[in-house]
Coordinates of C-alpha atoms (C1' of nucleotides) in Angstrom, one line a residue:
Chain A
M1139 CA 86.0 83.6 70.4
P1140 CA 88.0 86.7 71.7
D1141 CA 92.4 86.3 71.7
S1142 CA 92.2 86.9 75.2
D1143 CA 90.5 83.2 76.1
P1144 CA 92.0 80.9 73.9
H1145 CA 90.9 78.3 76.1
G1146 CA 87.2 78.8 76.7
H1147 CA 87.8 79.5 80.4
G1148 CA 85.2 82.1 80.6
H1149 CA 86.5 84.6 83.0
G1150 CA 87.0 87.2 79.7
D1151 CA 88.0 90.5 81.8
R1152 CA 87.2 90.2 85.2
L1153 CA 90.6 90.3 86.2
A1154 CA 90.7 93.9 84.6
P1155 CA 89.9 96.1 87.6
V1156 CA 93.0 94.4 89.9
L1157 CA 95.7 94.2 86.5
R1158 CA 96.5 97.6 86.2
P1159 CA 99.7 98.2 85.3
V1160 CA 102.0 98.0 88.3
R1161 CA 104.3 101.1 89.4
A1162 CA 102.2 103.6 87.9
G1163 CA 106.0 105.7 87.8
N1164 CA 109.5 105.6 89.3
G1165 CA 110.2 106.4 93.4
F1166 CA 110.6 109.9 91.6
E1167 CA 107.4 110.8 90.2
E1168 CA 105.8 109.2 93.4
A1169 CA 107.8 111.9 95.6
L1170 CA 106.6 114.4 93.2
E1171 CA 102.8 113.3 92.8
Q1172 CA 103.0 114.2 97.2
I1173 CA 104.7 117.1 96.6
L1174 CA 102.4 118.2 94.2
Q1175 CA 99.5 116.7 96.8
I1176 CA 100.9 119.4 99.5
V1177 CA 100.8 122.2 97.4
R1178 CA 97.3 121.6 95.3
L1179 CA 95.6 120.8 98.9
G1180 CA 97.4 124.1 100.2
L1181 CA 98.9 122.3 103.5
V1182 CA 101.6 124.5 103.0
P1183 CA 99.9 127.8 102.2
G1184 CA 101.6 129.9 99.8
G1185 CA 104.6 132.0 101.0
E1186 CA 105.4 129.0 103.4
R1187 CA 108.2 126.0 103.4
L1188 CA 108.1 122.7 102.7
P1189 CA 110.3 120.6 105.3
A1190 CA 113.9 120.8 105.0
E1191 CA 115.4 118.9 102.3
R1192 CA 117.0 116.3 104.7
E1193 CA 113.9 115.8 106.7
L1194 CA 111.4 115.5 103.6
A1195 CA 113.6 113.2 101.9
Q1196 CA 113.7 110.8 105.3
R1197 CA 109.5 110.8 105.5
L1198 CA 109.6 110.0 101.9
R1199 CA 112.0 107.6 102.1
I1200 CA 113.9 108.8 99.4
S1201 CA 117.5 109.9 99.1
R1202 CA 118.2 113.7 99.1
V1203 CA 119.4 113.5 95.6
T1204 CA 116.2 112.1 94.2
L1205 CA 114.1 114.3 96.2
R1206 CA 116.3 117.3 94.5
E1207 CA 115.3 116.5 91.3
V1208 CA 111.5 116.4 92.3
L1209 CA 112.7 120.0 93.8
K1210 CA 114.1 121.6 90.3
V1211 CA 111.3 120.2 88.9
L1212 CA 108.5 122.1 90.8
Q1213 CA 110.8 125.3 90.3
D1214 CA 111.0 125.1 86.9
Q1215 CA 107.5 125.0 86.8
G1216 CA 107.3 127.8 89.4
L1217 CA 106.0 126.1 92.1
V1218 CA 108.4 126.5 94.6
E1219 CA 111.1 128.7 95.3
S1220 CA 114.6 128.2 97.2
R1221 CA 116.2 130.0 99.3
R1222 CA 119.7 129.7 101.0
G1223 CA 121.5 130.0 103.8
R1224 CA 119.7 129.3 107.7
Y1225 CA 116.5 130.1 107.6
G1226 CA 116.2 129.7 104.2
G1227 CA 114.2 126.7 102.2
T1228 CA 112.0 125.6 99.9
F1229 CA 109.2 128.0 99.7
V1230 CA 105.8 127.1 97.9
R1231 CA 105.0 130.3 95.5
A1232 CA 101.3 132.2 95.9
R1233 CA 98.6 130.6 93.2
A1234 CA 99.4 134.4 91.3
E1235 CA 102.6 134.2 90.9
A1236 CA 103.2 130.6 90.4
A1237 CA 100.5 130.7 87.2
G1238 CA 102.4 133.7 86.0
A1239 CA 105.4 131.4 85.5
T1240 CA 104.4 129.0 83.4
G1241 CA 101.3 130.3 82.3
G1242 CA 99.5 127.8 83.6
A1243 CA 100.7 124.6 81.1
A1244 CA 101.7 122.5 83.9
L1245 CA 98.3 122.4 85.2
R1246 CA 96.3 121.9 81.7
R1247 CA 98.7 119.5 81.3
R1248 CA 97.5 117.8 84.7
V1249 CA 94.3 118.2 83.6
E1250 CA 93.7 117.1 80.6
G1251 CA 93.3 112.2 81.0
V1252 CA 91.5 113.6 83.6
D1253 CA 87.8 111.1 84.2
I1254 CA 86.0 114.1 85.6
E1255 CA 82.6 111.3 85.8
D1256 CA 85.0 108.9 88.3
V1257 CA 87.1 111.7 90.0
L1258 CA 83.6 113.7 91.0
R1259 CA 81.9 110.2 92.1
F1260 CA 84.3 108.9 93.9
R1261 CA 84.9 112.3 95.8
E1262 CA 81.0 112.5 96.7
V1263 CA 81.1 108.8 97.8
L1264 CA 84.1 109.7 100.3
E1265 CA 82.8 113.0 101.5
V1266 CA 79.3 112.2 102.2
G1267 CA 81.0 108.6 104.0
A1268 CA 82.9 110.5 106.1
A1269 CA 80.0 113.1 107.1
E1270 CA 78.1 110.2 107.9
L1271 CA 80.4 107.9 109.8
C1272 CA 81.8 111.1 111.9
A1273 CA 77.8 112.3 112.3
A1274 CA 77.2 108.5 113.6
H1275 CA 79.7 108.0 116.0
G1276 CA 79.8 111.4 117.2
L1277 CA 82.6 113.6 117.9
S1278 CA 84.2 114.0 121.2
G1279 CA 85.1 117.4 122.6
A1280 CA 88.6 118.0 120.7
R1281 CA 87.2 116.5 118.1
A1282 CA 84.7 118.3 117.9
G1283 CA 86.5 121.8 118.6
L1284 CA 88.6 120.7 115.6
L1285 CA 86.1 120.3 113.3
R1286 CA 84.0 123.8 114.6
E1287 CA 88.0 125.8 114.3
A1288 CA 88.2 124.6 110.2
L1289 CA 84.6 125.9 109.6
A1290 CA 85.0 129.4 111.4
R1291 CA 88.3 130.1 109.3
T1292 CA 86.4 130.0 106.2
Q1293 CA 84.1 132.1 107.6
D1294 CA 86.2 135.2 107.4
A1295 CA 88.4 134.2 104.7
P1296 CA 89.6 136.3 102.0
L1297 CA 89.1 135.5 98.7
A1298 CA 92.3 134.4 97.8
E1299 CA 92.4 132.0 100.5
Y1300 CA 88.9 130.2 100.4
R1301 CA 89.7 127.3 98.4
R1302 CA 92.3 126.5 100.5
L1303 CA 90.6 126.7 103.7
D1304 CA 87.9 124.7 102.3
T1305 CA 90.3 122.3 101.5
L1306 CA 91.3 121.8 104.9
L1307 CA 87.6 121.9 106.1
H1308 CA 87.2 118.9 104.8
L1309 CA 89.9 117.4 105.0
T1310 CA 89.6 117.9 108.7
L1311 CA 86.0 115.8 108.4
A1312 CA 87.8 112.8 106.8
E1313 CA 90.4 112.4 109.3
L1314 CA 87.5 112.6 112.2
S1315 CA 86.2 109.5 110.0
G1316 CA 88.4 107.6 111.9
S1317 CA 89.7 105.8 108.7
P1318 CA 93.3 106.6 107.6
T1319 CA 92.5 105.1 104.4
L1320 CA 90.1 106.8 103.5
T1321 CA 92.1 110.3 104.4
A1322 CA 94.7 109.6 102.1
Q1323 CA 92.2 108.3 99.1
Y1324 CA 90.2 111.9 100.3
A1325 CA 93.4 113.9 99.8
A1326 CA 94.1 112.2 96.6
V1327 CA 91.2 113.3 95.1
R1328 CA 90.8 116.2 96.0
S1329 CA 93.9 117.6 95.1
T1330 CA 93.0 116.7 91.9
V1331 CA 89.8 118.2 92.3
N1332 CA 91.3 121.6 92.7
D1333 CA 93.4 121.3 89.5
L1334 CA 90.1 120.9 88.1
L1335 CA 88.6 124.1 90.1
D1336 CA 91.7 126.4 88.9
C1337 CA 90.5 125.7 85.5
I1338 CA 87.2 127.6 86.4
P1339 CA 86.4 131.0 87.3
L1340 CA 85.6 131.7 90.9
L1341 CA 81.7 132.9 91.3
V1342 CA 81.4 134.5 95.2
R1343 CA 77.8 133.7 94.5
N1344 CA 79.0 129.8 94.9
L1345 CA 81.0 131.0 97.9
E1346 CA 78.0 132.3 99.6
H1347 CA 75.9 129.0 98.9
S1348 CA 79.0 126.5 100.2
Q1349 CA 79.3 128.5 103.6
R1350 CA 75.6 128.4 104.1
Q1351 CA 76.2 124.1 103.3
H1352 CA 79.3 124.2 105.1
T1353 CA 77.5 125.8 108.0
A1354 CA 74.7 123.3 108.5
L1355 CA 76.8 120.3 107.4
V1356 CA 79.1 121.0 110.9
E1357 CA 75.7 121.5 112.8
A1358 CA 74.8 118.3 111.7
V1359 CA 77.6 116.4 112.3
L1360 CA 77.9 117.6 115.9
T1361 CA 74.4 117.1 116.9
G1362 CA 74.7 113.5 115.4
D1363 CA 72.0 113.8 112.9
A1364 CA 74.1 111.3 110.3
D1365 CA 70.8 111.8 107.8
G1366 CA 70.9 115.4 107.8
A1367 CA 74.9 115.2 107.4
R1368 CA 74.6 112.8 104.7
G1369 CA 71.8 115.2 103.1
A1370 CA 74.3 118.5 103.6
M1371 CA 77.7 116.8 101.9
R1372 CA 75.6 115.1 98.9
E1373 CA 74.3 118.8 98.2
H1374 CA 77.3 120.1 98.8
C1375 CA 79.3 117.6 96.5
A1376 CA 76.6 118.3 93.5
G1377 CA 76.9 122.0 93.9
T1378 CA 80.9 121.7 92.9
A1379 CA 80.0 118.8 90.2
A1380 CA 77.4 120.6 88.4
L1381 CA 79.7 124.0 88.1
L1382 CA 82.6 121.7 87.0
R1383 CA 80.5 119.3 84.6
G1384 CA 78.8 122.6 83.4
F1385 CA 82.3 124.4 82.3
L1386 CA 85.1 121.4 81.5
T1387 CA 83.2 120.6 78.4
Chain B
M686 CA 107.9 123.2 121.6
P687 CA 108.4 119.8 119.1
D688 CA 111.0 119.2 117.2
S689 CA 109.3 118.8 114.2
D690 CA 108.4 122.9 113.8
P691 CA 111.1 124.9 114.5
H692 CA 109.9 128.0 113.1
G693 CA 106.5 128.6 114.7
H694 CA 105.3 128.3 111.1
G695 CA 102.6 126.6 112.8
H696 CA 101.7 123.7 110.6
G697 CA 102.2 121.0 112.9
D698 CA 101.9 117.4 111.3
R699 CA 99.1 118.9 109.1
L700 CA 101.7 117.1 106.3
A701 CA 101.0 113.8 107.8
P702 CA 98.0 112.4 105.6
V703 CA 100.0 113.3 102.5
L704 CA 103.8 112.7 103.4
R705 CA 104.1 108.8 103.8
P706 CA 107.0 107.0 102.1
V707 CA 107.1 106.9 98.6
R708 CA 107.3 103.6 96.7
A709 CA 105.6 101.1 99.2
G710 CA 107.2 98.4 97.8
N711 CA 108.7 97.9 94.8
G712 CA 107.8 96.6 91.5
F713 CA 108.2 92.9 92.9
E714 CA 106.3 93.9 96.0
E715 CA 103.7 95.4 93.8
A716 CA 103.2 93.0 91.7
L717 CA 102.6 90.1 94.3
E718 CA 100.0 91.9 95.9
Q719 CA 98.1 92.5 92.6
I720 CA 98.5 88.6 91.8
L721 CA 97.1 88.5 95.8
Q722 CA 94.2 90.1 95.3
I723 CA 93.2 88.8 92.1
V724 CA 93.5 85.1 94.3
R725 CA 91.7 86.9 97.4
L726 CA 89.2 88.1 95.6
G727 CA 88.6 84.7 93.9
L728 CA 88.5 86.6 90.2
V729 CA 90.3 83.1 88.9
P730 CA 88.7 80.5 90.8
G731 CA 90.3 77.6 92.8
G732 CA 91.8 75.0 89.7
E733 CA 91.8 77.9 86.9
R734 CA 94.5 79.4 85.6
L735 CA 96.0 82.4 85.6
P736 CA 96.9 84.2 82.7
A737 CA 99.8 83.1 81.0
E738 CA 103.1 84.1 82.4
R739 CA 103.8 86.6 79.0
E740 CA 100.5 87.6 79.0
L741 CA 100.3 88.2 82.7
A742 CA 104.0 90.1 82.6
Q743 CA 102.6 92.5 79.7
R744 CA 99.5 93.4 81.6
L745 CA 101.5 94.5 84.8
R746 CA 104.1 96.0 82.5
I747 CA 106.8 93.8 84.3
S748 CA 109.2 91.5 82.7
R749 CA 108.4 87.7 82.8
V750 CA 111.6 87.2 84.8
T751 CA 109.9 89.6 87.8
L752 CA 106.8 87.8 87.4
R753 CA 108.5 84.6 87.8
E754 CA 109.8 85.7 90.8
V755 CA 106.4 86.6 92.4
L756 CA 104.8 83.2 90.8
K757 CA 107.7 81.1 93.1
V758 CA 106.5 83.1 95.9
L759 CA 103.3 82.1 95.7
Q760 CA 104.5 78.4 95.0
D761 CA 106.3 78.4 98.1
Q762 CA 103.1 79.1 99.7
G763 CA 100.9 77.2 98.1
L764 CA 98.6 79.3 96.6
V765 CA 99.5 78.4 93.1
E766 CA 100.7 75.7 91.3
S767 CA 102.6 75.7 87.7
R768 CA 102.3 73.0 85.1
R769 CA 104.2 73.0 81.9
G770 CA 103.6 71.7 78.8
R771 CA 101.1 73.3 76.3
Y772 CA 97.7 73.6 78.0
G773 CA 99.9 74.3 81.1
G774 CA 100.5 77.4 82.8
T775 CA 99.9 78.3 86.5
F776 CA 96.9 77.4 88.0
V777 CA 95.2 78.3 91.7
R778 CA 95.0 76.1 94.2
A779 CA 91.8 75.7 96.1
R780 CA 91.8 77.1 99.6
A781 CA 91.6 73.8 101.4
E782 CA 94.7 72.6 99.8
A783 CA 96.2 75.8 99.9
A784 CA 96.0 76.1 104.0
G785 CA 96.9 72.6 104.0
A786 CA 100.8 73.6 102.5
T787 CA 101.9 76.2 105.1
G788 CA 99.2 75.8 107.9
G789 CA 98.1 79.1 107.3
A790 CA 101.3 81.2 108.3
A791 CA 101.3 83.3 105.5
L792 CA 97.6 84.3 105.9
R793 CA 98.5 85.0 109.6
R794 CA 101.2 87.0 108.8
R795 CA 99.3 89.2 106.5
V796 CA 96.3 89.8 108.6
E797 CA 98.7 91.1 111.5
G798 CA 98.9 94.7 111.2
V799 CA 95.5 95.2 109.4
D800 CA 94.2 98.1 111.2
I801 CA 90.5 96.8 111.0
E802 CA 88.4 99.8 111.8
D803 CA 89.5 101.4 109.0
V804 CA 89.6 98.3 107.0
L805 CA 85.9 98.6 107.9
R806 CA 84.9 101.5 107.5
F807 CA 86.5 102.3 104.3
R808 CA 84.5 99.1 103.2
E809 CA 81.6 100.9 104.6
V810 CA 81.9 103.5 102.8
L811 CA 82.9 102.8 99.5
E812 CA 80.0 100.1 99.5
V813 CA 77.5 102.1 100.4
G814 CA 78.4 104.7 98.1
A815 CA 78.3 102.6 95.5
A816 CA 75.0 100.9 96.0
E817 CA 73.5 104.7 96.2
L818 CA 75.1 105.9 93.4
C819 CA 73.8 102.7 91.4
A820 CA 70.4 103.6 92.2
A821 CA 70.4 107.4 91.8
H822 CA 71.9 107.0 88.5
G823 CA 69.4 104.0 87.4
L824 CA 71.1 101.0 85.6
S825 CA 70.6 100.1 82.1
G826 CA 69.1 96.8 80.6
A827 CA 72.1 95.4 80.3
R828 CA 73.6 96.9 83.1
A829 CA 70.5 95.6 85.8
G830 CA 71.3 92.0 83.8
L831 CA 74.9 91.8 85.2
L832 CA 73.4 93.2 88.5
R833 CA 70.8 90.4 88.8
E834 CA 72.9 87.5 87.3
A835 CA 75.8 88.0 89.9
L836 CA 72.6 87.9 92.6
A837 CA 71.4 85.0 91.2
R838 CA 74.6 83.0 91.2
T839 CA 74.8 83.6 95.2
Q840 CA 71.8 82.1 95.4
D841 CA 71.8 78.5 94.7
A842 CA 76.1 78.4 95.4
P843 CA 77.4 75.4 97.4
L844 CA 79.1 76.5 100.7
A845 CA 82.8 76.3 99.7
E846 CA 82.1 78.4 96.9
Y847 CA 79.7 81.3 98.8
R848 CA 82.5 83.9 99.9
R849 CA 83.8 84.3 95.5
L850 CA 80.3 84.5 94.6
D851 CA 79.4 87.1 97.4
T852 CA 82.9 88.8 96.7
L853 CA 82.2 89.2 92.8
L854 CA 78.5 90.7 93.0
H855 CA 79.6 93.0 95.5
L856 CA 82.2 93.8 93.0
T857 CA 79.8 93.9 90.5
L858 CA 78.0 96.6 92.1
A859 CA 81.2 98.6 92.5
E860 CA 81.8 98.3 88.8
L861 CA 78.4 99.4 88.0
S862 CA 79.0 102.5 89.9
G863 CA 80.5 103.8 87.6
S864 CA 83.8 105.3 88.9
P865 CA 86.9 103.1 88.3
T866 CA 88.8 104.6 91.0
L867 CA 86.1 103.2 93.5
T868 CA 85.9 99.7 91.9
A869 CA 90.0 99.8 91.8
Q870 CA 89.8 101.2 95.8
Y871 CA 87.1 98.4 96.9
A872 CA 88.8 95.6 95.1
A873 CA 92.0 96.0 97.4
V874 CA 89.4 96.7 100.3
R875 CA 87.8 93.4 100.2
S876 CA 90.5 91.5 99.4
T877 CA 92.1 92.6 102.9
V878 CA 88.3 92.4 104.0
N879 CA 88.2 88.3 102.7
D880 CA 91.9 87.7 104.3
L881 CA 90.0 88.5 107.5
L882 CA 87.0 86.5 107.2
D883 CA 89.2 83.4 106.7
C884 CA 90.5 83.9 109.4
I885 CA 86.9 83.3 111.2
P886 CA 84.1 80.2 111.4
L887 CA 81.7 80.6 108.2
L888 CA 77.8 80.7 109.9
V889 CA 75.6 78.9 108.1
R890 CA 73.0 81.4 109.8
N891 CA 74.9 84.7 108.6
L892 CA 74.9 83.2 105.2
E893 CA 71.2 83.1 105.2
H894 CA 70.9 86.3 106.6
S895 CA 73.1 87.6 103.9
Q896 CA 71.4 86.2 101.3
R897 CA 68.2 87.9 102.3
Q898 CA 70.0 91.5 102.4
H899 CA 71.5 91.0 99.1
T900 CA 68.1 90.8 97.8
A901 CA 66.7 92.9 99.2
L902 CA 69.8 95.4 98.5
V903 CA 69.2 94.7 94.7
E904 CA 65.6 95.1 94.5
A905 CA 66.2 98.8 95.9
V906 CA 68.8 99.6 93.3
L907 CA 67.4 98.1 90.4
T908 CA 63.7 100.4 91.8
G909 CA 65.7 103.7 91.9
D910 CA 65.4 103.4 95.6
A911 CA 68.5 104.8 96.9
D912 CA 67.7 105.4 100.2
G913 CA 66.7 101.7 100.6
A914 CA 69.8 101.1 98.8
R915 CA 72.1 102.7 101.6
G916 CA 69.9 101.4 104.4
A917 CA 70.7 97.4 103.0
M918 CA 73.9 97.8 102.3
R919 CA 75.0 100.0 105.4
E920 CA 72.9 97.0 107.7
H921 CA 74.7 94.6 105.4
C922 CA 78.2 95.9 106.2
A923 CA 77.4 96.5 109.7
G924 CA 76.3 92.6 110.0
T925 CA 80.0 91.7 108.2
A926 CA 81.9 94.2 110.3
A927 CA 80.0 93.4 113.8
L928 CA 81.2 89.4 113.1
L929 CA 85.0 90.5 112.7
R930 CA 85.2 92.8 115.5
G931 CA 83.6 90.5 117.5
F932 CA 86.1 87.7 116.6
L933 CA 89.4 89.1 116.1
T934 CA 90.4 90.4 119.6
Chain C
dC1293 C1' 131.8 141.7 114.2
dG1294 C1' 132.3 137.3 113.9
dG1295 C1' 131.7 133.0 114.1
dC1296 C1' 127.9 129.2 114.2
dA1297 C1' 124.3 126.4 113.1
dA1298 C1' 121.2 125.4 109.8
dA1299 C1' 119.9 125.7 105.1
dG1300 C1' 120.8 124.5 100.3
dG1301 C1' 124.4 123.5 96.5
dT1302 C1' 127.6 119.6 94.4
dA1303 C1' 130.3 115.7 93.3
dT1304 C1' 130.9 111.1 93.1
dG1305 C1' 131.2 105.6 92.9
dA1306 C1' 128.7 101.9 93.8
dA1307 C1' 124.9 98.5 94.3
dC1308 C1' 120.5 96.9 92.9
dG1309 C1' 116.6 96.4 90.4
dC1310 C1' 114.6 95.5 86.3
dG1311 C1' 114.0 94.8 81.5
dT1312 C1' 115.8 92.5 76.9
dA1313 C1' 116.0 88.7 74.5
dA1314 C1' 117.4 84.3 73.6
dC1315 C1' 117.3 79.7 74.5
dC1316 C1' 116.2 75.0 76.3
dT1317 C1' 111.8 71.8 78.2
dT1318 C1' 107.9 69.5 78.7
dT1319 C1' 103.4 68.6 77.1
dA1320 C1' 98.7 66.9 75.1
dA1321 C1' 96.5 67.8 71.2
dA1322 C1' 95.9 67.3 66.3
Chain D
dT668 C1' 105.5 62.2 65.3
dT669 C1' 104.9 66.6 64.8
dT670 C1' 103.9 71.3 66.9
dA671 C1' 102.1 75.1 69.0
dA672 C1' 102.2 77.0 73.6
dA673 C1' 103.0 76.8 78.1
dG674 C1' 106.4 77.3 81.7
dG675 C1' 111.9 77.3 82.8
dT676 C1' 117.0 79.3 82.6
dT677 C1' 120.4 82.2 81.9
dA678 C1' 123.5 86.4 80.9
dC679 C1' 124.1 90.4 80.4
dG680 C1' 123.5 95.2 80.4
dC681 C1' 121.1 99.9 81.4
dG682 C1' 118.7 103.2 84.5
dT683 C1' 117.9 104.6 89.2
dT684 C1' 119.1 105.4 93.1
dC685 C1' 121.4 105.7 97.6
dA686 C1' 124.7 106.5 100.4
dT687 C1' 128.1 109.6 101.8
dA688 C1' 130.8 113.5 102.0
dC689 C1' 132.0 118.1 101.2
dC690 C1' 131.1 123.0 99.5
dT691 C1' 128.4 128.0 100.1
dT692 C1' 125.3 130.9 101.8
dT693 C1' 122.7 133.4 105.1
dG694 C1' 121.0 135.5 109.9
dC695 C1' 120.6 135.4 114.1
dC696 C1' 123.3 135.4 118.6
dG697 C1' 126.8 136.2 121.5

DNA sequence: CGGCAAAGGTATGAACGCGTAACCTTTAAA
DNA sequence: TTTAAAGGTTACGCGTTCATACCTTTGCCG
């Protein structure tokens, strides 16, 4: 008889999925994670600034003191750079500069311990679901425009910006799904995926392939072809997944 | 020009999906939420006990003091009942007794402020995705057995237990998807769905319909029919969704 | 050229949340 | 009647976080 079930009540570890440790981190760590997300998702491109400290602290509902400790860490890792004076701010460093600062040690530290299968499957579920929701419910003119716009931006993207604009396209689709929870979860998982992608080479072949899939995907979504959208997205995700599974042991 | 973009950097509120307030609650509230999930999901059936305080505190990584404050609240709401002495413990009260205690005021409080569309869409995405993953990857003999078993239990369920066993069936499928993240997210969203379901009448008609869908779903999953599994699950979710949308304003 | 406004940089002290640790009390099985 | 295991209680202390104020830097605009 297992220790955890001394009374024979018979519900072995059914509680496991829910009974995870509370507070994965303190406020400081959570804030760090969120700002890392902004950077990894490319919501603020390299060279541009984050909101001012006072504003950022308010939005995260933490004190400026705590926020500054977070920024201190990011600066030590070479991910951001602060400039004083009016029109100063906290600027996101381009990936090239950033990698130079610590040799990517911080990235490797973040990536190890990630359950790749978990991430890839969860990602696929969210993306395929979002695509299907958008196609099935249809998009109003304005919303369709947003999607088309995001796609267009990826078409004529310089190589260094491709990852960022691709992320934005997918994030747009997630937002258009009409489920804020889905959007937030996608943002979280995608930021992890981007970390993984940073560990492997960027192949132009895959990139062109990606672009064709994006086009087909958006086409299907806009014409309300739910099956087509789902299929296109699944294939698209499978491509990335195969790539990552291949390179990461 | 909007206040939030004084420099014209042009990234309006792209940050919104990520920049939510840190620490939705303190440790106390997070723990409360998790134990509520256990109860709402029926992971511990009415009449049975939660793990002992000392063990529960360890698994949640909180102190016994904090845990006891959580249990105090749950007791005040009539959801659990403590018994002292050896072979005592914290027992989950059956829904009938629980409702009597506070007249369901606590339930109504939890339910208001829920974005129903968000919940229903997110739920559908997760469930359909889990079904497809299971069908596509195939289930080993042991795993297939778990699913069949969970289905069988819902077949001959007394009406009062149906909700609980249905939840367990769906949770099993989520676990079999092979993505712990998906499982955890499903647990969270399903506990909200159960709250919503508690606000509307239970119709035997729907229940029978549900059962047919469950059977078809499991059948499709076990034969590796991904399209069929997805379709069955989507229909199943649509049913619940229509019900909830109809009854809740 | 000088000042203003907005940004980051610094310092301090209090408040609060939470953990640790020890103890008491109850209870049913052995 | 003993005892083990459960809930009930208390006290103290530490680390995080907040609130607040103030200083310093710097570019634009009058």
